[in-house]
GROMACS .gro file of C-alpha atoms in nm:
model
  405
    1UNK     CA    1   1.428  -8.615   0.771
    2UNK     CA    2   1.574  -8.325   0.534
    3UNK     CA    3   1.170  -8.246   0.561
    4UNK     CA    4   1.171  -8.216   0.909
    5UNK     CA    5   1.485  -8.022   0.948
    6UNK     CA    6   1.406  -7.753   0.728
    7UNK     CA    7   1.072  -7.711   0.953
    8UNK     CA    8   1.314  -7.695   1.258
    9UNK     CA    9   1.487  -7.447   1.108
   10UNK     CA   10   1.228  -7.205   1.047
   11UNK     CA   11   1.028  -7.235   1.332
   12UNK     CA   12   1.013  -6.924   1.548
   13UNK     CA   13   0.958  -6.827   1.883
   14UNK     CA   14   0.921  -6.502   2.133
   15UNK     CA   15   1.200  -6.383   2.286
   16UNK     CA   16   1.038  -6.316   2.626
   17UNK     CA   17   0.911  -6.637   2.636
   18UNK     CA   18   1.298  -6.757   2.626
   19UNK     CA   19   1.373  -6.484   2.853
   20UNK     CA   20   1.142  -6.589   3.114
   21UNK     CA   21   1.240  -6.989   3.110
   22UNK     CA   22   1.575  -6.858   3.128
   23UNK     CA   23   1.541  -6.628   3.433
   24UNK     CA   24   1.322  -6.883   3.613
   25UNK     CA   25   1.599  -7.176   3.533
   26UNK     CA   26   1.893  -6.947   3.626
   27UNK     CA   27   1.716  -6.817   3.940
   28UNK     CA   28   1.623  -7.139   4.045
   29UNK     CA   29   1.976  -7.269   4.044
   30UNK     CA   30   2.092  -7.045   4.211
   31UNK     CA   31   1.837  -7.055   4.523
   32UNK     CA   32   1.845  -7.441   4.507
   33UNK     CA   33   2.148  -7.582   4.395
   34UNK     CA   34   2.370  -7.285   4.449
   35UNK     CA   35   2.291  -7.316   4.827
   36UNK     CA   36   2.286  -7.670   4.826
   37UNK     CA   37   2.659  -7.685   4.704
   38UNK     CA   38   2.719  -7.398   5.004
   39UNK     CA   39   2.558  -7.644   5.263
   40UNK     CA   40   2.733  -7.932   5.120
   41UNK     CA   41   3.086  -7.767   5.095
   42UNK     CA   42   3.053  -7.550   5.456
   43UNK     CA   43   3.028  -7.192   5.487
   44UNK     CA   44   3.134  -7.038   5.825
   45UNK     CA   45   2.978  -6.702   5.846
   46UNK     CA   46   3.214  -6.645   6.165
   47UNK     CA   47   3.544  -6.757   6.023
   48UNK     CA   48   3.789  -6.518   5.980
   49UNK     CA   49   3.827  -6.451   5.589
   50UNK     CA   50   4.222  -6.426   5.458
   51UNK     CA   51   4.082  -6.048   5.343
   52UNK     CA   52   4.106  -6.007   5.735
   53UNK     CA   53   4.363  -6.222   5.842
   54UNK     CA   54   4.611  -6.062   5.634
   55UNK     CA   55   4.456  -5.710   5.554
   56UNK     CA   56   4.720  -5.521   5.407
   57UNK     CA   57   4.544  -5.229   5.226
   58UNK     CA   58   4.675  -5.357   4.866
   59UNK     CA   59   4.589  -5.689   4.774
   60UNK     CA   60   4.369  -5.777   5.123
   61UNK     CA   61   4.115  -5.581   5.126
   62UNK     CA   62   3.800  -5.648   5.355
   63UNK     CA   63   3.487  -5.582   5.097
   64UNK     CA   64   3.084  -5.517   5.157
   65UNK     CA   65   2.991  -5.892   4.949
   66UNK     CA   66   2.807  -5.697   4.703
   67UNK     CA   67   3.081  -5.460   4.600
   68UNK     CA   68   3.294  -5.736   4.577
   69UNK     CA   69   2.994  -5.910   4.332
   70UNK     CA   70   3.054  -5.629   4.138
   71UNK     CA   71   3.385  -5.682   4.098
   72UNK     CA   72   3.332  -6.041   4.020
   73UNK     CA   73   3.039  -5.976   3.764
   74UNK     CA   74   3.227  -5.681   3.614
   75UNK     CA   75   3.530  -5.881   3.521
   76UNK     CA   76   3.396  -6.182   3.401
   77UNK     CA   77   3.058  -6.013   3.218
   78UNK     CA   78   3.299  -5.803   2.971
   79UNK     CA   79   3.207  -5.852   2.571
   80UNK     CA   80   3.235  -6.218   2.619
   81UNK     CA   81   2.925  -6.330   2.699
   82UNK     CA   82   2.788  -6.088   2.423
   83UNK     CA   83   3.025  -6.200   2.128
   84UNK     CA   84   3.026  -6.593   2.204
   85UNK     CA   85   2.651  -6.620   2.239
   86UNK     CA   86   2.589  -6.439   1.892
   87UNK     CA   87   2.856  -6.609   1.688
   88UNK     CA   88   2.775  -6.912   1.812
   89UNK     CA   89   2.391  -6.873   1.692
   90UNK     CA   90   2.525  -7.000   1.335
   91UNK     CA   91   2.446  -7.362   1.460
   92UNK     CA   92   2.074  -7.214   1.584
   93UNK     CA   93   1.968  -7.055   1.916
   94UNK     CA   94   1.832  -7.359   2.042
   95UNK     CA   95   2.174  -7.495   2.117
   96UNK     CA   96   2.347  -7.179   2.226
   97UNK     CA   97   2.054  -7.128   2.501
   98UNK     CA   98   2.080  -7.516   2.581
   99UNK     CA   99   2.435  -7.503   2.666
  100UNK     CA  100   2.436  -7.142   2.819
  101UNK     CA  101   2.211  -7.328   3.097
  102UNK     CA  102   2.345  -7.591   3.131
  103UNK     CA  103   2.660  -7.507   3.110
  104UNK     CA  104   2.651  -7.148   3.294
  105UNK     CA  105   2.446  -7.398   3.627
  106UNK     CA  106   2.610  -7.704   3.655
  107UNK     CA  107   3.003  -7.580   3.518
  108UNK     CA  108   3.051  -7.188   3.470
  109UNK     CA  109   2.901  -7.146   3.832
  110UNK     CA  110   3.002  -7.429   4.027
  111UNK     CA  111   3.373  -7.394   3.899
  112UNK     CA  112   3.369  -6.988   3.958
  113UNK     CA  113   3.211  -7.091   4.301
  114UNK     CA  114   3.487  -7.370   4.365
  115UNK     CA  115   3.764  -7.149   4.279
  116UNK     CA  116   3.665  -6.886   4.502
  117UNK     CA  117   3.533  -7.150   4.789
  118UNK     CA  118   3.908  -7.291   4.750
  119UNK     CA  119   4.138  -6.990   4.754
  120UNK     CA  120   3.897  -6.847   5.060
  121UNK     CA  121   3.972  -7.167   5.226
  122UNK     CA  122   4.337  -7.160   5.157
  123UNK     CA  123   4.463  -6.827   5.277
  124UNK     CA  124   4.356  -6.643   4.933
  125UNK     CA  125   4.584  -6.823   4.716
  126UNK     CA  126   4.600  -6.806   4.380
  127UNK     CA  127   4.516  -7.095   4.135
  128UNK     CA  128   4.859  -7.144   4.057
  129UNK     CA  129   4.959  -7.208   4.430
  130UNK     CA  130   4.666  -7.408   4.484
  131UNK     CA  131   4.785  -7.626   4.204
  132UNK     CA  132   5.112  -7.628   4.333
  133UNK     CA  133   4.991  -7.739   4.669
  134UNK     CA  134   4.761  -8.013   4.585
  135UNK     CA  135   4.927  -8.150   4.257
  136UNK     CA  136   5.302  -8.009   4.254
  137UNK     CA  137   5.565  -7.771   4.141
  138UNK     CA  138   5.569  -7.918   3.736
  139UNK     CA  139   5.179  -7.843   3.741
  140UNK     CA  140   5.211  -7.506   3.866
  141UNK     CA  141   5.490  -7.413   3.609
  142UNK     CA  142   5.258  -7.547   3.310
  143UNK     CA  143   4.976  -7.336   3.490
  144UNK     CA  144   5.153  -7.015   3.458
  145UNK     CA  145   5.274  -7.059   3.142
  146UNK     CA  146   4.944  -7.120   3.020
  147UNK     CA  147   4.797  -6.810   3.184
  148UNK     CA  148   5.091  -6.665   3.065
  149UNK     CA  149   5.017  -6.720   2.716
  150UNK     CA  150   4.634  -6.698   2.735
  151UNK     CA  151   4.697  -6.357   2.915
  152UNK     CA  152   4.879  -6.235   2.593
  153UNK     CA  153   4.614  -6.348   2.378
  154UNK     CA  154   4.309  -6.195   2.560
  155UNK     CA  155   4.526  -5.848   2.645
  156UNK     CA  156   4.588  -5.808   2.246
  157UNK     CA  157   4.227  -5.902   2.143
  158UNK     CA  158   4.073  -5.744   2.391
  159UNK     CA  159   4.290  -5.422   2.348
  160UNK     CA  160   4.210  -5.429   1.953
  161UNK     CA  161   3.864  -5.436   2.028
  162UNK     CA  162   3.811  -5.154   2.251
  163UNK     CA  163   4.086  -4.963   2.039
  164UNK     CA  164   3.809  -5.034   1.774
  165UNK     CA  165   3.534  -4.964   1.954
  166UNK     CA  166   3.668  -4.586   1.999
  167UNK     CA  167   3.839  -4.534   1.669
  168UNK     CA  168   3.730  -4.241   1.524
  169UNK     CA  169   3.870  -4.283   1.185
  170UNK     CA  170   3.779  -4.517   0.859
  171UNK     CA  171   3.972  -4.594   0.553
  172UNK     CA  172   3.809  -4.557   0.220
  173UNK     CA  173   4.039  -4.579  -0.129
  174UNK     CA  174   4.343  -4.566   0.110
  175UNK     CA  175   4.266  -4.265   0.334
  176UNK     CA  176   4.179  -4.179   0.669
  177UNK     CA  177   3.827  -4.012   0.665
  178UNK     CA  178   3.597  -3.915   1.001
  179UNK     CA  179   3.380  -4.223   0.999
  180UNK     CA  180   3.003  -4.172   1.082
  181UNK     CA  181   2.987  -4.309   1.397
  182UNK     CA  182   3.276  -4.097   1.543
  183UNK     CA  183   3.149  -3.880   1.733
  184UNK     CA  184   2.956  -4.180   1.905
  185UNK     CA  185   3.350  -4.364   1.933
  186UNK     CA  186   3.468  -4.080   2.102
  187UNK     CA  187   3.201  -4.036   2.314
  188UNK     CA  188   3.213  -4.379   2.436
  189UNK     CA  189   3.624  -4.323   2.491
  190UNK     CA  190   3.575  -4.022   2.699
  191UNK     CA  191   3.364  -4.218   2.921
  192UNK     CA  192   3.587  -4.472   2.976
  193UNK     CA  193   3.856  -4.230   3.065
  194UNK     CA  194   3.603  -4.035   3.291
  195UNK     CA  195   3.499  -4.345   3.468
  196UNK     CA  196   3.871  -4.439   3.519
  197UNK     CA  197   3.908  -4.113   3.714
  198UNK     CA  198   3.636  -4.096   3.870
  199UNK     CA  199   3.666  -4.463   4.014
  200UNK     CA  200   3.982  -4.348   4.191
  201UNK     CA  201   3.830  -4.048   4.326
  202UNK     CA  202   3.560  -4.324   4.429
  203UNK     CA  203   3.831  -4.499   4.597
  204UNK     CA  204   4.015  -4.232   4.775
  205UNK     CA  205   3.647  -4.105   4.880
  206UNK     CA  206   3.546  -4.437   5.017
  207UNK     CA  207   3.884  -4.496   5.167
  208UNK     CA  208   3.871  -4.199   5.424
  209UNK     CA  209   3.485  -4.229   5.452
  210UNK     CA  210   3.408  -4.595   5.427
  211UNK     CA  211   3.067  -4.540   5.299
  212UNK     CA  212   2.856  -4.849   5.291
  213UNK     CA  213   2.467  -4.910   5.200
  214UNK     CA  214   2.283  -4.647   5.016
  215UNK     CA  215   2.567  -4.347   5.075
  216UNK     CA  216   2.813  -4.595   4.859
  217UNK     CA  217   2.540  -4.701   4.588
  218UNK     CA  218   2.463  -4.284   4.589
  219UNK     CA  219   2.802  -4.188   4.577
  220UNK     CA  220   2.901  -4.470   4.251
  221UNK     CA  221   2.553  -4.322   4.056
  222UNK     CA  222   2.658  -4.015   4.078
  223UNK     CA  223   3.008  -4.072   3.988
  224UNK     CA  224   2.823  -4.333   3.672
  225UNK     CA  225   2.606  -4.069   3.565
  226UNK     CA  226   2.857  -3.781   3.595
  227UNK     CA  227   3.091  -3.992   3.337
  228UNK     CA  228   2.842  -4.033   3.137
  229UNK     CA  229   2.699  -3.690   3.071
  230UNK     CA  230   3.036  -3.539   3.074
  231UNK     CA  231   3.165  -3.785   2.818
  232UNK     CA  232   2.836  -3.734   2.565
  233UNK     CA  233   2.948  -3.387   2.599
  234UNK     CA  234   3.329  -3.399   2.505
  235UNK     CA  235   3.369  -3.694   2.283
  236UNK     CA  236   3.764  -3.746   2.156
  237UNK     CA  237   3.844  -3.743   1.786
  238UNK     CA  238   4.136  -4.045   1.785
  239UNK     CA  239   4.261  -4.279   1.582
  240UNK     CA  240   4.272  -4.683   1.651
  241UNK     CA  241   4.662  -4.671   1.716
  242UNK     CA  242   4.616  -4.370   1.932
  243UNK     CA  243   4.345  -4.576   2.125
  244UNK     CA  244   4.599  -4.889   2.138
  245UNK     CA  245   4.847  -4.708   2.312
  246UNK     CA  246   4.613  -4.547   2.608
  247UNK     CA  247   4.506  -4.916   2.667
  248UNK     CA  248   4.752  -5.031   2.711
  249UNK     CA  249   4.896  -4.783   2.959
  250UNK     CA  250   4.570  -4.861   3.123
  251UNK     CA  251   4.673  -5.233   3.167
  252UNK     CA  252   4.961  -5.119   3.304
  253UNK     CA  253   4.868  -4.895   3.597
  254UNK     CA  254   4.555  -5.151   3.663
  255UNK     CA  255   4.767  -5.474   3.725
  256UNK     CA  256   4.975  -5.234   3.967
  257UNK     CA  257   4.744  -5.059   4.163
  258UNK     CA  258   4.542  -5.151   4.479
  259UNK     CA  259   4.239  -5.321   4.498
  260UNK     CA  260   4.060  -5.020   4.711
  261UNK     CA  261   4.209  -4.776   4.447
  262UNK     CA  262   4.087  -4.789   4.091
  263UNK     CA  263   3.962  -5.219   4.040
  264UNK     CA  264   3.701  -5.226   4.275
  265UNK     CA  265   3.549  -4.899   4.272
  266UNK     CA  266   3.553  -4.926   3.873
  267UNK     CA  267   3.401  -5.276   3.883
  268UNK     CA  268   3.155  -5.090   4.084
  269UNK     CA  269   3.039  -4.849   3.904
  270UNK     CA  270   3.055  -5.034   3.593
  271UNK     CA  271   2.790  -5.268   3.729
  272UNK     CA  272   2.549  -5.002   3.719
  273UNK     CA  273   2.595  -4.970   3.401
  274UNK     CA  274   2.518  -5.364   3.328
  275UNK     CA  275   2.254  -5.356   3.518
  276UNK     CA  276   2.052  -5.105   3.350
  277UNK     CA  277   2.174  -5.266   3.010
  278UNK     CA  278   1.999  -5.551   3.118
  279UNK     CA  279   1.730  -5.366   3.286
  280UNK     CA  280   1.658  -5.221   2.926
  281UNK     CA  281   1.703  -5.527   2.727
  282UNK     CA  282   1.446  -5.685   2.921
  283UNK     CA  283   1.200  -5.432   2.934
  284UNK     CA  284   1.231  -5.369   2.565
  285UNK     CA  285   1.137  -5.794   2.517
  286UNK     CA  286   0.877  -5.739   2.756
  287UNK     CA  287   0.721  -5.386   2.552
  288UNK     CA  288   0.817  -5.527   2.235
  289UNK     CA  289   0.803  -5.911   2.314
  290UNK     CA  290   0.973  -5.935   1.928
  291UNK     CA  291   1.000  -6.280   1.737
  292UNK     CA  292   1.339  -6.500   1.754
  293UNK     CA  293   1.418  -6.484   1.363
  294UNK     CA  294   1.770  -6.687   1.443
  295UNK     CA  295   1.629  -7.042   1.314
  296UNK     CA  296   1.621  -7.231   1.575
  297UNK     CA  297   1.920  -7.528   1.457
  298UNK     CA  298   2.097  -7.563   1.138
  299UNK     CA  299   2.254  -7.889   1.173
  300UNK     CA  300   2.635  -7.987   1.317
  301UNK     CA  301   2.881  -7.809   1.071
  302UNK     CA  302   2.879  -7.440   0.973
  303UNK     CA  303   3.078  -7.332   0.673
  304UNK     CA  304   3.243  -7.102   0.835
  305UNK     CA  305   3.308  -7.194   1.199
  306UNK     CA  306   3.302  -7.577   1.135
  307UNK     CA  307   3.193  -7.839   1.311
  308UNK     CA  308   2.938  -7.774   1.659
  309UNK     CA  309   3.161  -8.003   1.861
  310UNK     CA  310   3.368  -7.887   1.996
  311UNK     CA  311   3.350  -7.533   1.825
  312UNK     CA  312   2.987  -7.454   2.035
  313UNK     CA  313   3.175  -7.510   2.345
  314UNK     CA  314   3.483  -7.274   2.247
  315UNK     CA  315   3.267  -7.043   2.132
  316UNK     CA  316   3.031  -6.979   2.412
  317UNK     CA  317   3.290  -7.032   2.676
  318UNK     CA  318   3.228  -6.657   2.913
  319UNK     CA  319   2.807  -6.772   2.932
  320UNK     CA  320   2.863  -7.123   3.049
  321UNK     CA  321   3.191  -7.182   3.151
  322UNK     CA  322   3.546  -6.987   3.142
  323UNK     CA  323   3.886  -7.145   3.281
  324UNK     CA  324   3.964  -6.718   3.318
  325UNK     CA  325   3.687  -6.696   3.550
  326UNK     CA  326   3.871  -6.893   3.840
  327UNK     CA  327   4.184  -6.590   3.778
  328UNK     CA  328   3.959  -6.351   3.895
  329UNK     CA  329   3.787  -6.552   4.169
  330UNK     CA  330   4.084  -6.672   4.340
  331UNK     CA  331   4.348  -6.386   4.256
  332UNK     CA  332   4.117  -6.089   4.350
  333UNK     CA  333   3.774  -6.185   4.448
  334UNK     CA  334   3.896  -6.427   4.762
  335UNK     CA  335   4.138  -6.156   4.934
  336UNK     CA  336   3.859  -5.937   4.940
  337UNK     CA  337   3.583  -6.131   5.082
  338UNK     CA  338   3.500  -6.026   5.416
  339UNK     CA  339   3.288  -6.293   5.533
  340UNK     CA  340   3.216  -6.685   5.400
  341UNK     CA  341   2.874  -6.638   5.325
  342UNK     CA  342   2.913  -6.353   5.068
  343UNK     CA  343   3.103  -6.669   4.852
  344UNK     CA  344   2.786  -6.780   4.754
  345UNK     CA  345   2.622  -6.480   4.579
  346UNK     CA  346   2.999  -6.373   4.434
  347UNK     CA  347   3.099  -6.686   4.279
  348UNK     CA  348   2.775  -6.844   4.209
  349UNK     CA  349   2.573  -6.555   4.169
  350UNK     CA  350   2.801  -6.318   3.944
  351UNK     CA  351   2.824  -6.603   3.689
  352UNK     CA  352   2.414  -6.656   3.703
  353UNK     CA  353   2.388  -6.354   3.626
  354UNK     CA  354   2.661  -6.396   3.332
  355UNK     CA  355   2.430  -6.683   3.186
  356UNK     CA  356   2.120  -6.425   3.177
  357UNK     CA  357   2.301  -6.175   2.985
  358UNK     CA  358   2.471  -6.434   2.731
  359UNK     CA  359   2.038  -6.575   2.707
  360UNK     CA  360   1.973  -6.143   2.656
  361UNK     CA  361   2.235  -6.120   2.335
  362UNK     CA  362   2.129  -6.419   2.210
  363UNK     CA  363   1.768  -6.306   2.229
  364UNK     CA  364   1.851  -5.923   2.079
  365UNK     CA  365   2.024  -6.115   1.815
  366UNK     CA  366   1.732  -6.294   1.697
  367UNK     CA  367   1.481  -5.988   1.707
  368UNK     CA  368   1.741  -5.810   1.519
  369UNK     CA  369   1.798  -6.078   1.275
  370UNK     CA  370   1.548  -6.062   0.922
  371UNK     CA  371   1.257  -6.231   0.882
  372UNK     CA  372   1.415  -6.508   0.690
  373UNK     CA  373   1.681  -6.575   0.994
  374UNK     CA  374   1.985  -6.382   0.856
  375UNK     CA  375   2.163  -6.224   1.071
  376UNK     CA  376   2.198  -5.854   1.129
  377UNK     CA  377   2.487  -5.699   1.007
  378UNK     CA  378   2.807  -5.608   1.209
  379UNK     CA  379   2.981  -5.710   1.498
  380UNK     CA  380   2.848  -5.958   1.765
  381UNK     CA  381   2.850  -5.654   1.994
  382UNK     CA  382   2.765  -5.392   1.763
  383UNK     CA  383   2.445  -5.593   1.698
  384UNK     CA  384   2.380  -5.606   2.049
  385UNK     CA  385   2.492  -5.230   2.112
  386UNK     CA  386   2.206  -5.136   1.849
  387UNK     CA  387   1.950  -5.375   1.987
  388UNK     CA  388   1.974  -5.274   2.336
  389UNK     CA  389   1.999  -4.856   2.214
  390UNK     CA  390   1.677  -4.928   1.996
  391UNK     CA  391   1.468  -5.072   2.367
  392UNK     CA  392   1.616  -4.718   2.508
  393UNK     CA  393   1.470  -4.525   2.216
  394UNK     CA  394   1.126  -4.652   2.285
  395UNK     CA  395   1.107  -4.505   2.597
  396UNK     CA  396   1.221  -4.193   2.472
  397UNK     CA  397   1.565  -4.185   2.540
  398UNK     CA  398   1.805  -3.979   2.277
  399UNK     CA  399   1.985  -4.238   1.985
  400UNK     CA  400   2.309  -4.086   2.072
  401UNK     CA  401   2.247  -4.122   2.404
  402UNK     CA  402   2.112  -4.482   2.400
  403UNK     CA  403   2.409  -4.629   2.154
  404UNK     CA  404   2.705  -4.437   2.369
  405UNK     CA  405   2.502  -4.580   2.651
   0.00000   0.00000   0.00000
């Protein structure tokens, strides 16, 4: 049996072959099953949506479905997806990619879906006052205070990440030096500021115009593709702590403002921004088609990590399935749907779509991995980052371009 493992372990296979079961699995879900659980649970195209009934210009906001996809995809599909499916790859890619589909069709989706499904059908409330209404006061309390504390945790991990992300700055023997990759940090801040503005110049634009159809998808390129080029061209030399602070005063004025203002039209354009991501990754498999040099399962306990149950599961939680992911659809996603039958494509769809990018990492991860399965150096997303800038490069596109990209 030892035999037989270490075969498993070194067998390899092409990435656009997973690719392609993947996308066929995940699409097929969604057209089947996905509609199947709409049929089965009722969607009324001609019911009046709580982003109607109590339109209020803040929170209730009537929403174009796929805009509010966007918003969906945007805030679920952060590095997640990304950093789960790669660290998780210790145990082999064959289980990652197992439990990405299943998990991501029969869980991730259907409880994104339900969330949203429930919260639509209940006036747009929360999870927390659907809990309260169905199960009681006591379980709503231990709700919040879970959120509450969960809410900490991803706020200060997620804010030392992207303070990390645009550090400029490395230590060696003690001091502060530019590191290499700063101008590339600083590029990638800028944008993020630009695209801040810009996104409320989106909304204020799209709030006296209502543009919908292709002058709204014109208008957010433009806006995308101004942010970027400006950015490249301005990059900011800061520090991590530096970084730190303008996230957080970020979080701040995000949690406060409307929907229409800065969320949605940011979730907006930043999905044009996935979307060619993935565009390129899958492209590059299908030019380069490389080998997956992950081995394909290393047995049930990593050194490092531990054990594969339940550790897998934790691990590879945005991908499959995410308790955060019912936040979003019921405390944003449902007071902004204008009509049932966009449900379907936002809370199904956006998390489909999650599954395929988690399947993506995991596959740039293996083609960036050596010959001999080790993995590539660096960050989860770093790895990724590089992976995805190299499929730019081949078709010509600038490295500091394609890694700020």
């Amino acid at each position: 049996s030892r035999g037989l493992g270490d075969v498993y372990k070194r067998q390899s296979m092409n990435t656009l072959v997973i690719v392609l079961i993947a996308a066929v699995l995940l699409c097929c879900a969604y057209v089947f099953y996905g509609r199947w659980l709409a049929n089965k649970w009722g969607i009324d195209p001609k019911a009046e949506t709580p982003a109607k009934k109590f339109a209020d210009g803040k929170d209730y906001v009537p929403t174009d479905g796929w805009t509010v996809f966007s918003h969906q995809f945007s805030s679920i599909a952060g590095a997640g997806p990304v950093t789960g499916a790669i660290q998780a790859a210790v145990f082999g890619w064959l289980p990652v990619l197992l439990w990405v589909l299943i998990g991501g069709i029969f869980f991730g989706a259907v409880t994104d879906f339900g969330a949203l499904y429930a919260s639509v059908k209940n006036d747009g409330k929360s999870m927390g006052l659907l809990i309260e209404k169905y199960i009681g006061k006591f379980g709503r309390k231990l709700f919040l205070l879970l959120c509450w504390l969960f809410t900490l945790l991803v706020i200060a991990a997620f804010a030392d990440m992207v303070a990390g992300t645009f550090n400029a700055y490395t230590e060696v023997d003690g001091a502060l030096k530019l590191a290499d990759a700063a101008k590339t940090n600083g590029a990638a801040g800028t944008i993020s500021l630009l695209f801040i503005a810009f996104a409320m110049v989106f909304g204020l634009v799209q709030k006296k115009f209502q543009f919908r159809g292709w002058k709204e998808t014109v208008l957010g390129l433009v806006l995308t593709v101004a942010a970027l080029a400006l950015g490249m061209l301005a990059p900011i030399t800061a520090g991590k702590d530096t970084w730190t602070y303008i996230t957080f005063v970020y979080i701040f004025f995000a949690a406060v403002m409307p929907m229409w203002l800065m969320k949605q039209p940011r979730d907006y354009m930043t999905t044009f921004m996935f979307i060619c991501m993935i565009a390129g990754a899958v492209v590059g498999l299908l030019v380069a088609h490389p080998t997956m040099n992950l081995p394909v399962f290393t047995g049930f306990n990593n050194e490092k990590l531990g054990t594969m149950f339940p550790i897998l599961f934790v691990t590879v939680a945005c991908g499959a399935v995410s308790g955060f992911h019912s936040l979003v659809s019921s405390g944003t996603s449902s007071k902004t749907v204008e009509n049932e039958k966009d449900m379907l494509k936002v809370g199904y769809g956006a998390m489909i779509l999650e599954s395929l990018l988690a399947v993506l990492a995991l596959c740039v991860a293996g083609a960036a991995a050596a010959a001999d399965g080790t993995p590539a150096a660096g960050t989860p997303f770093q790895i990724f980052s590089r992976g995805v800038a190299g499929f730019f490069e081949m078709f010509g596109v600038p490295n500091y371009a394609a890694t700020v990209f």
